[in-house]
Coordinates of C-alpha atoms in Angstrom, one line a residue:
X140 CA -6.4 19.7 26.4
X141 CA -3.5 17.6 28.2
X142 CA -5.7 15.3 30.4
X143 CA -5.6 11.9 29.4
X144 CA -2.5 12.0 27.6
X145 CA 0.5 9.9 28.7
X146 CA 4.0 11.2 29.6
X147 CA 5.4 11.0 26.1
X148 CA 2.2 12.2 24.4
X149 CA 2.2 15.3 26.5
X150 CA 5.9 15.8 25.5
X151 CA 4.5 16.0 22.2
X152 CA 1.7 18.4 22.9
X153 CA 3.6 20.7 24.7
X154 CA 6.7 21.0 22.2
X155 CA 5.3 24.0 20.5
X156 CA 8.5 25.6 19.2
X157 CA 11.4 24.7 17.2
X158 CA 11.6 21.4 14.9
X159 CA 10.1 18.4 16.7
X160 CA 10.4 14.6 15.6
X161 CA 8.0 12.1 16.7
X162 CA 9.1 8.6 16.5
X163 CA 5.5 6.8 16.9
X164 CA 5.2 3.0 16.9
X165 CA 2.2 1.2 15.8
X166 CA -0.9 1.8 18.0
X167 CA 0.7 4.3 20.2
X168 CA -1.9 7.2 19.9
X169 CA 0.3 9.5 17.2
X170 CA -2.7 11.2 15.9
X171 CA -4.2 11.8 19.5
X172 CA -0.5 13.3 20.2
X173 CA -0.4 15.6 17.5
X174 CA -4.0 16.7 17.3
X175 CA -3.8 17.6 21.1
X176 CA -0.4 19.6 20.3
X177 CA -2.2 21.7 17.7
X178 CA -5.2 22.5 19.8
X179 CA -3.0 22.8 23.2
X180 CA -1.0 25.4 21.1
X181 CA -4.1 27.5 19.6
X182 CA -5.5 27.3 23.2
X183 CA -2.2 28.8 24.5
X184 CA -2.1 31.7 21.9
X185 CA 1.1 30.2 20.3
X186 CA -0.6 28.9 17.4
X187 CA -2.9 31.0 15.2
X188 CA -5.4 28.2 13.7
X189 CA -5.3 29.8 10.3
X190 CA -1.4 29.7 10.4
X191 CA -1.3 25.7 10.7
X192 CA -0.9 23.5 8.1
X193 CA -1.4 19.6 8.9
X194 CA -0.1 17.5 6.2
X195 CA -0.9 13.6 5.8
X196 CA -0.9 11.0 3.1
X197 CA -4.9 10.1 2.5
X198 CA -8.1 11.8 2.6
X199 CA -9.4 9.5 5.1
X200 CA -6.5 10.4 7.5
X201 CA -6.8 14.1 6.7
X202 CA -10.7 14.0 7.4
X203 CA -10.1 12.2 10.7
X204 CA -7.6 14.9 11.8
X205 CA -10.2 17.5 10.7
X206 CA -12.5 15.8 13.1
X207 CA -10.6 15.5 16.0
X208 CA -9.4 18.8 15.9
X209 CA -12.9 20.2 15.6
X210 CA -13.6 18.3 18.7
X211 CA -10.8 19.8 20.6
X212 CA -11.9 23.3 19.6
X213 CA -9.2 24.1 17.0
X214 CA -11.4 25.2 14.2
X215 CA -9.7 26.6 11.1
X216 CA -6.7 24.2 11.2
X217 CA -6.0 22.9 7.7
X218 CA -5.5 19.3 7.5
X219 CA -4.9 18.2 4.1
X220 CA -3.0 15.6 2.1
X221 CA 0.0 17.0 0.2
X222 CA -1.8 17.1 -3.2
X223 CA -4.9 18.7 -2.0
X224 CA -2.7 21.6 -0.3
X225 CA -0.8 22.0 -3.4
X226 CA -3.9 22.1 -5.7
X227 CA -5.5 24.7 -3.5
X228 CA -2.5 26.9 -3.7
X229 CA -1.8 26.3 -7.4
X230 CA -5.4 27.2 -8.5
X231 CA -5.2 30.5 -6.4
X232 CA -1.7 31.5 -7.2
X233 CA -1.7 30.5 -11.0
X234 CA -3.4 33.6 -12.3
X235 CA -0.9 35.7 -10.8
X236 CA 2.1 33.8 -11.2
X237 CA 1.7 32.5 -14.8
X238 CA -1.6 34.1 -16.0
X239 CA -4.7 32.7 -17.4
X240 CA -6.5 29.4 -15.9
X241 CA -4.5 26.5 -14.4
X242 CA -4.1 23.4 -16.5
X243 CA -7.1 21.2 -16.1
X244 CA -6.4 18.1 -13.8
X245 CA -6.5 14.9 -15.2
X246 CA -8.6 12.4 -12.9
X247 CA -6.8 9.3 -14.8
X248 CA -3.9 9.3 -16.7
X249 CA -4.1 6.0 -18.0
X250 CA -6.3 7.0 -21.2
X251 CA -3.5 9.9 -21.9
X252 CA -0.8 7.3 -21.7
X253 CA -2.6 4.9 -24.0
X254 CA -2.5 7.5 -26.4
X255 CA 1.0 8.3 -26.0
X256 CA 2.2 4.7 -26.5
X257 CA 0.0 4.4 -29.6
X258 CA 1.6 7.6 -31.1
X259 CA 5.1 6.0 -30.3
X260 CA 3.7 2.9 -32.2
X261 CA 4.1 1.0 -28.8
X262 CA 1.4 -1.9 -28.3
X263 CA 0.2 -2.3 -24.6
X264 CA -2.3 -4.4 -23.3
X265 CA -4.2 -3.1 -20.3
X266 CA -1.9 -4.7 -17.7
X267 CA 1.1 -3.3 -19.5
X268 CA -0.5 0.1 -19.5
X269 CA -1.0 0.2 -15.7
X270 CA 2.6 -0.8 -15.5
X271 CA 4.1 1.9 -17.7
X272 CA 1.5 4.7 -15.8
X273 CA 2.9 3.4 -12.5
X274 CA 6.7 3.8 -13.7
X275 CA 6.0 7.3 -15.0
X276 CA 4.2 8.3 -11.4
X277 CA 7.4 6.9 -9.8
X278 CA 9.7 8.8 -12.3
X279 CA 7.6 12.2 -11.4
X280 CA 8.0 11.8 -7.6
X281 CA 11.6 11.1 -7.8
X282 CA 11.8 14.4 -10.2
X283 CA 13.1 12.4 -13.0
X284 CA 12.6 13.6 -17.0
X285 CA 11.8 11.0 -19.5
X286 CA 15.3 11.3 -21.0
X287 CA 17.0 10.4 -17.7
X288 CA 14.5 7.6 -16.9
X289 CA 16.7 4.5 -17.6
X290 CA 19.8 5.8 -16.1
X291 CA 17.9 6.9 -13.0
X292 CA 16.2 3.4 -12.9
X293 CA 19.6 1.7 -13.3
X294 CA 21.1 3.5 -10.4
X295 CA 18.3 2.7 -8.4
X296 CA 18.5 -0.8 -8.6
X297 CA 14.7 -0.8 -9.8
X298 CA 13.3 -3.6 -11.6
X299 CA 11.7 -2.3 -14.6
X300 CA 8.5 -4.3 -15.8
X301 CA 9.3 -3.4 -19.5
X302 CA 12.2 -2.1 -21.5
X303 CA 13.3 1.4 -19.9
X304 CA 14.2 2.9 -23.5
X305 CA 10.3 2.2 -24.5
X306 CA 8.9 3.8 -21.1
X307 CA 11.0 6.8 -21.7
X308 CA 9.4 7.3 -25.3
X309 CA 5.9 6.9 -24.1
X310 CA 6.9 9.1 -21.0
X311 CA 8.1 12.0 -23.3
X312 CA 5.3 11.6 -25.7
X313 CA 2.7 11.8 -22.4
X314 CA 4.4 15.1 -21.2
X315 CA 3.9 16.5 -24.9
X316 CA 0.3 15.6 -25.0
X317 CA -0.3 17.1 -21.4
X318 CA 1.5 20.2 -22.5
X319 CA -0.3 20.4 -25.7
X320 CA -3.8 20.2 -24.3
X321 CA -3.0 22.2 -21.1
X322 CA -3.6 19.2 -18.8
X323 CA -2.0 18.4 -15.5
X324 CA -1.6 14.9 -13.5
X325 CA -1.7 14.6 -9.9
X326 CA 2.4 14.8 -9.8
X327 CA 2.3 17.6 -11.8
X328 CA 0.4 19.5 -9.2
X329 CA 3.2 19.3 -6.8
X330 CA 5.9 19.7 -9.7
X331 CA 4.2 22.8 -10.7
X332 CA 3.8 24.1 -7.3
X333 CA 7.5 23.5 -6.5
X334 CA 8.0 25.6 -9.8
X335 CA 6.0 28.5 -8.9
X336 CA 7.4 28.6 -5.2
X337 CA 11.2 28.3 -6.8
X338 CA 10.4 31.2 -9.6
X339 CA 8.5 33.6 -7.5
X340 CA 9.6 34.7 -4.3
X341 CA 6.8 36.8 -3.9
X342 CA 4.3 34.1 -4.0
X343 CA 6.5 32.0 -1.6
X344 CA 6.8 34.9 0.8
X345 CA 2.6 35.0 0.6
X346 CA 2.4 31.4 1.4
X347 CA 5.0 31.5 4.1
X348 CA 3.1 34.6 5.6
X349 CA -0.2 32.2 5.7
X350 CA 1.2 29.0 7.1
X351 CA 4.0 29.3 9.6
X352 CA 3.5 26.1 11.5
X353 CA 3.8 22.6 9.5
X354 CA 2.8 19.3 11.0
X355 CA 3.4 16.1 8.6
X356 CA 2.2 12.7 9.5
X357 CA 3.6 9.4 8.2
X358 CA 6.9 11.5 7.3
X359 CA 8.5 8.0 6.7
X360 CA 6.3 7.8 3.3
X361 CA 7.5 11.3 1.8
X362 CA 8.7 11.2 -1.5
X363 CA 11.6 13.5 -2.5
X364 CA 8.9 15.8 -4.6
X365 CA 6.9 16.1 -1.5
X366 CA 9.9 16.8 0.6
X367 CA 11.0 19.4 -2.0
X368 CA 7.6 21.1 -1.3
X369 CA 7.8 20.8 2.1
X370 CA 11.1 22.8 2.4
X371 CA 9.6 25.5 0.1
X372 CA 6.6 25.9 2.4
X373 CA 9.0 26.4 5.4
X374 CA 11.7 28.6 3.9
X375 CA 14.1 29.4 6.6
X376 CA 11.7 28.6 9.5
X377 CA 11.9 25.6 11.6
X378 CA 8.5 25.4 12.9
X379 CA 8.0 21.9 12.0
X380 CA 6.6 18.7 13.4
X381 CA 7.3 15.5 11.7
X382 CA 5.8 12.1 13.0
X383 CA 6.5 8.7 11.7
X384 CA 7.8 5.2 12.2
X385 CA 10.7 3.9 9.6
X386 CA 9.6 0.1 10.7
X387 CA 6.3 0.9 8.6
X388 CA 7.9 2.0 5.3
X389 CA 6.3 -0.2 2.8
X390 CA 5.8 2.2 -0.1
X391 CA 9.4 2.6 -1.4
X392 CA 8.3 1.1 -4.8
X393 CA 6.2 4.4 -5.3
X394 CA 9.1 6.5 -4.4
X395 CA 8.6 6.7 -0.7
X396 CA 11.8 6.8 1.6
X397 CA 12.3 6.9 5.2
X398 CA 15.7 9.0 4.7
X399 CA 14.0 12.3 5.6
X400 CA 12.7 10.9 8.8
X401 CA 16.1 9.1 9.6
X402 CA 18.0 12.3 8.6
X403 CA 15.8 14.6 10.8
X404 CA 18.0 14.8 13.8
X405 CA 21.0 15.4 11.5
X406 CA 19.4 18.2 9.5
X407 CA 17.9 19.7 12.8
X408 CA 20.6 19.0 15.5
X409 CA 18.4 21.2 18.0
X410 CA 15.1 19.3 17.4
X411 CA 12.9 17.9 20.2
X412 CA 12.9 14.1 19.6
X413 CA 10.1 12.2 21.5
X414 CA 9.5 8.4 21.1
X415 CA 6.0 7.1 21.4
X416 CA 6.1 3.3 22.4
X417 CA 3.2 2.6 24.8
X418 CA 1.0 0.5 22.5
X419 CA -2.8 0.9 23.3
X420 CA -3.9 -1.3 20.3
X421 CA -2.6 -4.6 20.9
X422 CA -2.4 -7.4 23.6
X423 CA 1.2 -8.1 25.1
X424 CA 1.1 -11.3 23.3
X425 CA 0.8 -9.6 19.7
X426 CA 3.3 -6.8 20.7
X427 CA 6.0 -9.4 21.7
X428 CA 5.6 -11.0 18.4
X429 CA 6.0 -7.8 16.6
X430 CA 9.0 -6.6 18.4
X431 CA 10.4 -10.4 17.8
X432 CA 9.8 -10.0 14.0
X433 CA 12.0 -6.2 14.1
X434 CA 14.3 -7.8 16.5
X435 CA 15.7 -9.8 13.3
X436 CA 15.8 -7.0 11.0
X437 CA 18.8 -5.3 9.3
X438 CA 19.6 -2.1 7.5
X439 CA 19.3 1.3 8.4
X440 CA 15.5 1.4 9.4
X441 CA 16.2 -1.5 11.5
X442 CA 18.7 0.6 13.7
X443 CA 15.9 3.0 14.7
X444 CA 13.3 0.5 15.7
X445 CA 11.1 1.1 18.5
X446 CA 10.5 -1.4 21.2
X447 CA 6.7 -1.3 21.9
X448 CA 5.3 -2.0 25.1
X449 CA 1.7 -2.9 25.3
X450 CA -0.5 -1.2 27.7
X451 CA -3.3 -3.8 27.5
X452 CA -4.2 -6.8 29.6
X453 CA -3.0 -10.3 28.4
X454 CA -4.9 -11.9 26.0
X455 CA -4.5 -15.1 23.6
X456 CA -1.2 -16.0 22.5
X457 CA -0.7 -15.7 18.6
X458 CA -1.6 -19.1 16.9
X459 CA 0.6 -20.5 14.2
X460 CA -1.0 -22.9 11.9
X461 CA 0.7 -25.3 9.2
X462 CA -1.5 -26.7 6.6
X463 CA -1.3 -29.4 4.1
X464 CA -2.1 -27.3 0.9
X465 CA -3.9 -23.9 0.3
X466 CA -7.3 -25.0 0.0
X467 CA -7.1 -26.5 3.5
X468 CA -5.3 -23.3 4.8
X469 CA -8.3 -21.5 3.4
X470 CA -11.1 -23.7 5.0
X471 CA -9.3 -23.9 8.5
X472 CA -9.1 -20.3 8.3
X473 CA -12.9 -19.7 7.5
X474 CA -13.7 -22.3 10.5
X475 CA -11.8 -20.2 12.7
X476 CA -13.3 -16.9 11.4
X477 CA -16.8 -18.8 11.9
X478 CA -15.9 -19.6 15.5
X479 CA -14.9 -16.2 16.1
X480 CA -18.2 -14.7 14.8
X481 CA -20.2 -17.1 16.8
X482 CA -18.4 -16.1 20.0
X483 CA -19.4 -12.6 19.3
X484 CA -16.8 -10.8 17.7
X485 CA -18.2 -8.6 14.6
X486 CA -17.7 -9.5 11.4
X487 CA -16.3 -6.1 10.5
X488 CA -13.7 -6.8 13.5
X489 CA -12.2 -9.4 11.5
X490 CA -9.3 -9.4 8.6
X491 CA -8.0 -11.9 6.4
X492 CA -4.6 -10.3 4.9
X493 CA -2.3 -11.6 2.2
X494 CA 0.7 -10.7 0.1
X495 CA -1.2 -10.2 -3.5
X496 CA -4.6 -10.0 -4.3
X497 CA -4.9 -13.2 -6.4
X498 CA -4.5 -14.9 -3.1
X499 CA -8.3 -13.7 -2.1
X500 CA -10.1 -16.4 -4.6
X501 CA -9.7 -19.2 -2.4
X502 CA -10.6 -17.2 0.7
X503 CA -13.6 -15.5 -0.9
X504 CA -14.6 -19.3 -1.8
X505 CA -14.0 -20.4 1.8
X506 CA -15.9 -17.9 3.7
X507 CA -18.9 -18.2 1.3
X508 CA -18.9 -22.0 2.0
X509 CA -19.2 -21.2 5.8
X510 CA -21.8 -18.7 5.3
X511 CA -19.7 -15.7 6.6
X512 CA -20.0 -12.5 4.7
X513 CA -17.1 -10.5 3.4
X514 CA -15.8 -7.5 1.8
X515 CA -12.7 -6.8 -0.3
X516 CA -10.5 -3.8 0.3
X517 CA -8.6 -2.3 -2.3
X518 CA -9.1 -4.8 -5.0
X519 CA -12.1 -5.9 -7.1
X520 CA -13.6 -9.3 -6.1
X521 CA -11.4 -12.2 -8.2
X522 CA -14.3 -12.7 -10.6
X523 CA -14.7 -9.3 -11.6
X524 CA -11.3 -8.4 -12.4
X525 CA -10.7 -7.5 -15.9
X526 CA -8.5 -10.3 -16.7
X527 CA -10.6 -12.9 -14.9
X528 CA -13.6 -11.9 -16.8
X529 CA -11.7 -11.7 -20.3
X530 CA -10.5 -15.5 -19.2
X531 CA -13.8 -16.5 -18.6
X532 CA -15.1 -15.1 -22.1
X533 CA -12.3 -17.2 -23.7
X534 CA -12.8 -20.5 -21.8
X535 CA -16.6 -20.1 -22.5
X536 CA -15.7 -19.8 -26.2
X537 CA -13.3 -22.6 -26.4
X538 CA -16.0 -24.7 -24.6
X539 CA -18.4 -24.2 -27.2
X540 CA -16.2 -24.6 -29.9
X541 CA -15.1 -28.2 -28.5
X542 CA -12.9 -30.1 -30.7
X543 CA -13.0 -27.3 -33.5
X544 CA -11.0 -24.9 -31.3
X545 CA -7.3 -25.1 -32.6
X546 CA -5.9 -24.0 -29.2
X547 CA -6.9 -27.3 -27.6
X548 CA -5.6 -29.7 -30.6
X549 CA -2.6 -30.6 -28.4
X550 CA -4.2 -30.5 -25.1
X551 CA -5.0 -33.5 -22.8
X552 CA -7.4 -33.1 -20.1
X553 CA -9.2 -30.1 -18.6
X554 CA -6.0 -28.7 -16.9
X555 CA -4.1 -28.6 -20.2
X556 CA -7.0 -27.1 -21.7
X557 CA -7.2 -24.4 -19.4
X558 CA -3.6 -23.6 -19.8
X559 CA -3.6 -23.7 -23.4
X560 CA -6.6 -21.2 -23.5
X561 CA -5.2 -18.8 -20.9
X562 CA -1.5 -18.9 -22.7
X563 CA -3.0 -17.3 -25.3
X564 CA -4.4 -14.7 -22.9
X565 CA -0.9 -13.9 -21.3
X566 CA -0.4 -17.0 -18.8
X567 CA 3.0 -18.7 -18.6
X568 CA 4.5 -21.4 -16.5
X569 CA 6.8 -18.9 -14.9
X570 CA 5.9 -15.7 -13.7
X571 CA 7.1 -12.4 -15.4
X572 CA 9.9 -10.6 -13.6
X573 CA 9.2 -7.8 -11.0
X574 CA 6.2 -6.6 -9.8
X575 CA 3.3 -4.6 -11.0
X576 CA 0.0 -5.0 -12.9
X577 CA 1.8 -7.7 -15.2
X578 CA 2.7 -9.8 -12.3
X579 CA -0.9 -9.2 -10.9
X580 CA -2.5 -10.4 -14.0
X581 CA -0.4 -13.3 -14.0
X582 CA -1.3 -14.2 -10.4
X583 CA -4.9 -14.0 -11.7
X584 CA -4.6 -16.4 -14.5
X585 CA -2.5 -18.7 -12.2
X586 CA -5.2 -19.0 -9.9
X587 CA -7.7 -20.2 -12.6
X588 CA -5.0 -22.8 -13.9
X589 CA -4.8 -24.0 -10.1
X590 CA -8.6 -24.1 -10.0
X591 CA -8.8 -26.2 -13.1
X592 CA -5.9 -28.6 -11.7
X593 CA -7.9 -29.0 -8.5
X594 CA -11.4 -29.5 -10.5
X595 CA -9.5 -32.2 -12.6
X596 CA -8.1 -34.0 -9.2
X597 CA -11.5 -34.1 -8.1
X598 CA -13.0 -35.5 -11.4
X599 CA -10.7 -37.2 -14.0
X600 CA -13.4 -36.9 -16.5
X601 CA -14.1 -33.0 -16.2
X602 CA -15.0 -31.0 -19.1
X603 CA -14.1 -27.8 -20.2
X604 CA -17.7 -26.9 -20.1
X605 CA -18.3 -28.3 -16.7
X606 CA -15.2 -25.8 -15.3
X607 CA -16.6 -23.1 -17.0
X608 CA -20.2 -23.9 -15.3
X609 CA -18.1 -24.4 -12.0
X610 CA -16.6 -20.8 -12.5
X611 CA -20.1 -19.3 -13.1
X612 CA -21.7 -20.7 -10.0
X613 CA -18.6 -19.6 -7.9
X614 CA -19.0 -16.0 -9.5
X615 CA -22.8 -16.0 -8.8
X616 CA -22.4 -17.1 -5.2
X617 CA -19.9 -14.1 -4.5
X618 CA -22.1 -11.5 -5.9
X619 CA -24.7 -11.4 -2.8
X620 CA -24.2 -7.5 -1.4
X621 CA -22.6 -7.7 2.1
X622 CA -22.8 -4.6 4.6
X623 CA -21.3 -6.1 7.6
X624 CA -18.3 -8.3 6.5
X625 CA -14.9 -9.8 7.2
X626 CA -12.3 -7.6 5.5
X627 CA -10.3 -9.5 2.4
X628 CA -7.4 -7.1 2.1
X629 CA -3.7 -7.3 0.7
X630 CA -1.1 -6.3 3.4
X631 CA -0.6 -2.9 1.6
X632 CA -4.2 -2.1 1.6
X633 CA -4.3 -2.6 5.5
X634 CA -2.0 0.0 6.4
X635 CA -3.4 2.5 8.7
X636 CA -6.5 0.3 10.0
X637 CA -6.9 -2.2 12.9
X638 CA -9.3 -5.3 13.7
X639 CA -9.9 -7.2 16.7
X640 CA -8.8 -10.3 14.9
X641 CA -6.3 -10.7 11.9
X642 CA -5.5 -13.8 10.0
X643 CA -2.2 -13.5 8.1
X644 CA -2.2 -16.3 5.4
X645 CA 0.1 -17.6 2.6
X646 CA 3.3 -17.2 4.8
X647 CA 5.6 -19.1 2.8
X648 CA 9.0 -18.5 1.0
X649 CA 8.3 -16.9 -2.2
X650 CA 5.0 -15.1 -1.2
X651 CA 6.4 -13.6 2.2
X652 CA 9.0 -12.4 1.1
X653 CA 7.7 -12.3 -2.5
X654 CA 9.8 -13.9 -5.0
X655 CA 10.9 -10.8 -6.6
X656 CA 12.5 -9.3 -3.5
X657 CA 16.2 -9.9 -4.4
X658 CA 18.2 -7.4 -2.5
X659 CA 18.6 -7.3 1.2
X660 CA 16.7 -3.9 1.3
X661 CA 13.6 -5.4 -0.8
X662 CA 13.5 -8.2 1.6
X663 CA 13.6 -6.1 4.7
X664 CA 10.8 -4.1 3.3
X665 CA 8.5 -7.4 3.0
X666 CA 9.6 -7.9 6.7
X667 CA 8.1 -4.6 7.6
X668 CA 5.2 -5.3 5.5
X669 CA 4.5 -8.4 7.8
X670 CA 5.0 -6.3 10.8
X671 CA 2.4 -3.9 9.7
X672 CA 0.2 -7.0 9.3
X673 CA 1.1 -8.3 12.7
X674 CA 0.3 -4.7 14.2
X675 CA -3.1 -4.7 12.9
X676 CA -4.4 -7.1 15.5
X677 CA -6.0 -6.0 18.7
X678 CA -6.8 -9.2 20.4
X679 CA -6.4 -12.3 18.0
X680 CA -3.6 -13.2 15.8
X681 CA -3.0 -16.0 13.4
X682 CA -0.3 -16.8 11.2
X683 CA -0.6 -19.8 8.8
X684 CA 1.0 -21.3 5.7
X685 CA 0.5 -24.5 3.4
X686 CA 3.2 -26.8 2.4
X687 CA 2.0 -27.5 -1.0
X688 CA -0.3 -25.5 -3.5
X689 CA -3.2 -28.4 -4.0
X690 CA -4.5 -31.2 -2.2
X691 CA -2.0 -34.2 -2.9
X692 CA 0.7 -31.9 -4.5
X693 CA 4.2 -32.2 -3.3
X694 CA 4.8 -30.5 0.1
X695 CA 7.9 -28.7 -0.9
X696 CA 7.1 -25.4 0.7
X697 CA 8.8 -23.8 3.6
X698 CA 7.2 -21.2 6.1
X699 CA 8.6 -17.7 5.9
X700 CA 12.0 -17.0 6.8
X701 CA 10.7 -14.3 8.9
X702 CA 8.8 -16.6 11.6
X703 CA 12.1 -18.5 12.3
X704 CA 12.6 -18.1 16.1
X705 CA 9.0 -16.8 16.6
X706 CA 6.9 -19.8 15.9
X707 CA 7.0 -23.2 18.1
X708 CA 9.7 -25.4 16.9
X709 CA 11.9 -23.2 14.9
X710 CA 15.3 -22.1 15.1
X711 CA 15.9 -18.4 16.8
X712 CA 17.7 -15.7 15.5
X713 CA 17.2 -16.7 11.8
X714 CA 18.3 -13.8 9.2
X715 CA 17.1 -12.9 5.7

């Protein structure tokens, strides 16, 4: 069980009693360490397989953990997400604790939120609906009731996508509708199980008799609600092993907080603390850049950062590339991807990562132009997004109407015409405040406006009809099914994954950090997001930015402040 483990991983594997805190840097083999710990405990007779509950954050990670445990002979150990474990318990104990059948689980809450909004006479478009739904989810994982939402929001310094009082009304109506229909959402699964364990000591004792040892992966991402459930599972016991890295906290907007990880040693002074810093994933050159990036960080998470030490042979230095404009950056990236594929790197071993999904379109096009297959992760293809399809319909209608469309009366030239049509669909010259669905929608429409400007620049006589035909041609060219392809993904969607070669693109001020990152903590989370991107790369790492948006445009952009002191020719030690 202990063969093949490094000294720190072996320390994790043999620390079978009392609270254990594993601070595990990117690529340091944390899953290997904790699965060997469980299997070693089972083999040593310290842990009974059925008494162990290993909790992680995604079904994919839970499945991987179960597979490894089976290979190590630790069948019978439960490896689940928080929601999956809580749902099983809730369904089992509901008849005893409450009586009757448990509430029906809503697979998607959007429809019910839409009905709640309609009943409160608040009109929401599709993207506003997504924003309100996200706010309701945030409120619930932070254990905030509808009437307290505006005050808690203000106290947290969270920028709301719409009027908090309106969101509070919709939230309250949504909760009433769920109760009336005996339904529950995913957050309710945790809330209801917390309620059952708090109100029914007999149920709590039964659960604690079943599960006596807990392992929690990605502990930096737990929400206050998940932490409360974990505490109730544990009771007065301390057989808990937590694993995490504060420098990879990138989901605070969903309610996740690294505070529980950072406070673990204060809560458990007798805890065994092990630091995993031997990086088996990335070359020394990639690791050096990752360490340099965090070396400039501020704040509480930065005080607990881990200095990684690569265990691999040396490789290529990270490549920093400055381009005149965004299309040039996309074309340059696509050429380099093509070269890697021609040198034998599989397409599935390459990723292009960006800050927001709307950035994908120019890379989808550039890769298609050089014959490189690609797959999008965590987002629809650009031309399949609802707002882009709706905009296409509106543009097609305006092109057919020609001079008879009142929207185009004051428009001069193609780009003006497109702006006029898309203004009616929600585009404006200035982006909306904050993040969320409204911002995503704006980014997609803004990408269409940029396409129109580029199209007109290439042909001063370009017509709306010609532009619509161009959009159709682009969409059709990208519908070919691909099996083996380069991954296009946002930095958030890349968490937990790795590739041989990673291209981090669009690294300009305003995009990285994103414009709406205003406070120091928000800016530091953006730095951690870039760190996650850097540490996805095994061997090849490329970082790039463009000085202008469009060819011939004003070169007023600056490279991300996070690259100061790291890229050639930049001053060292720059701080956010």
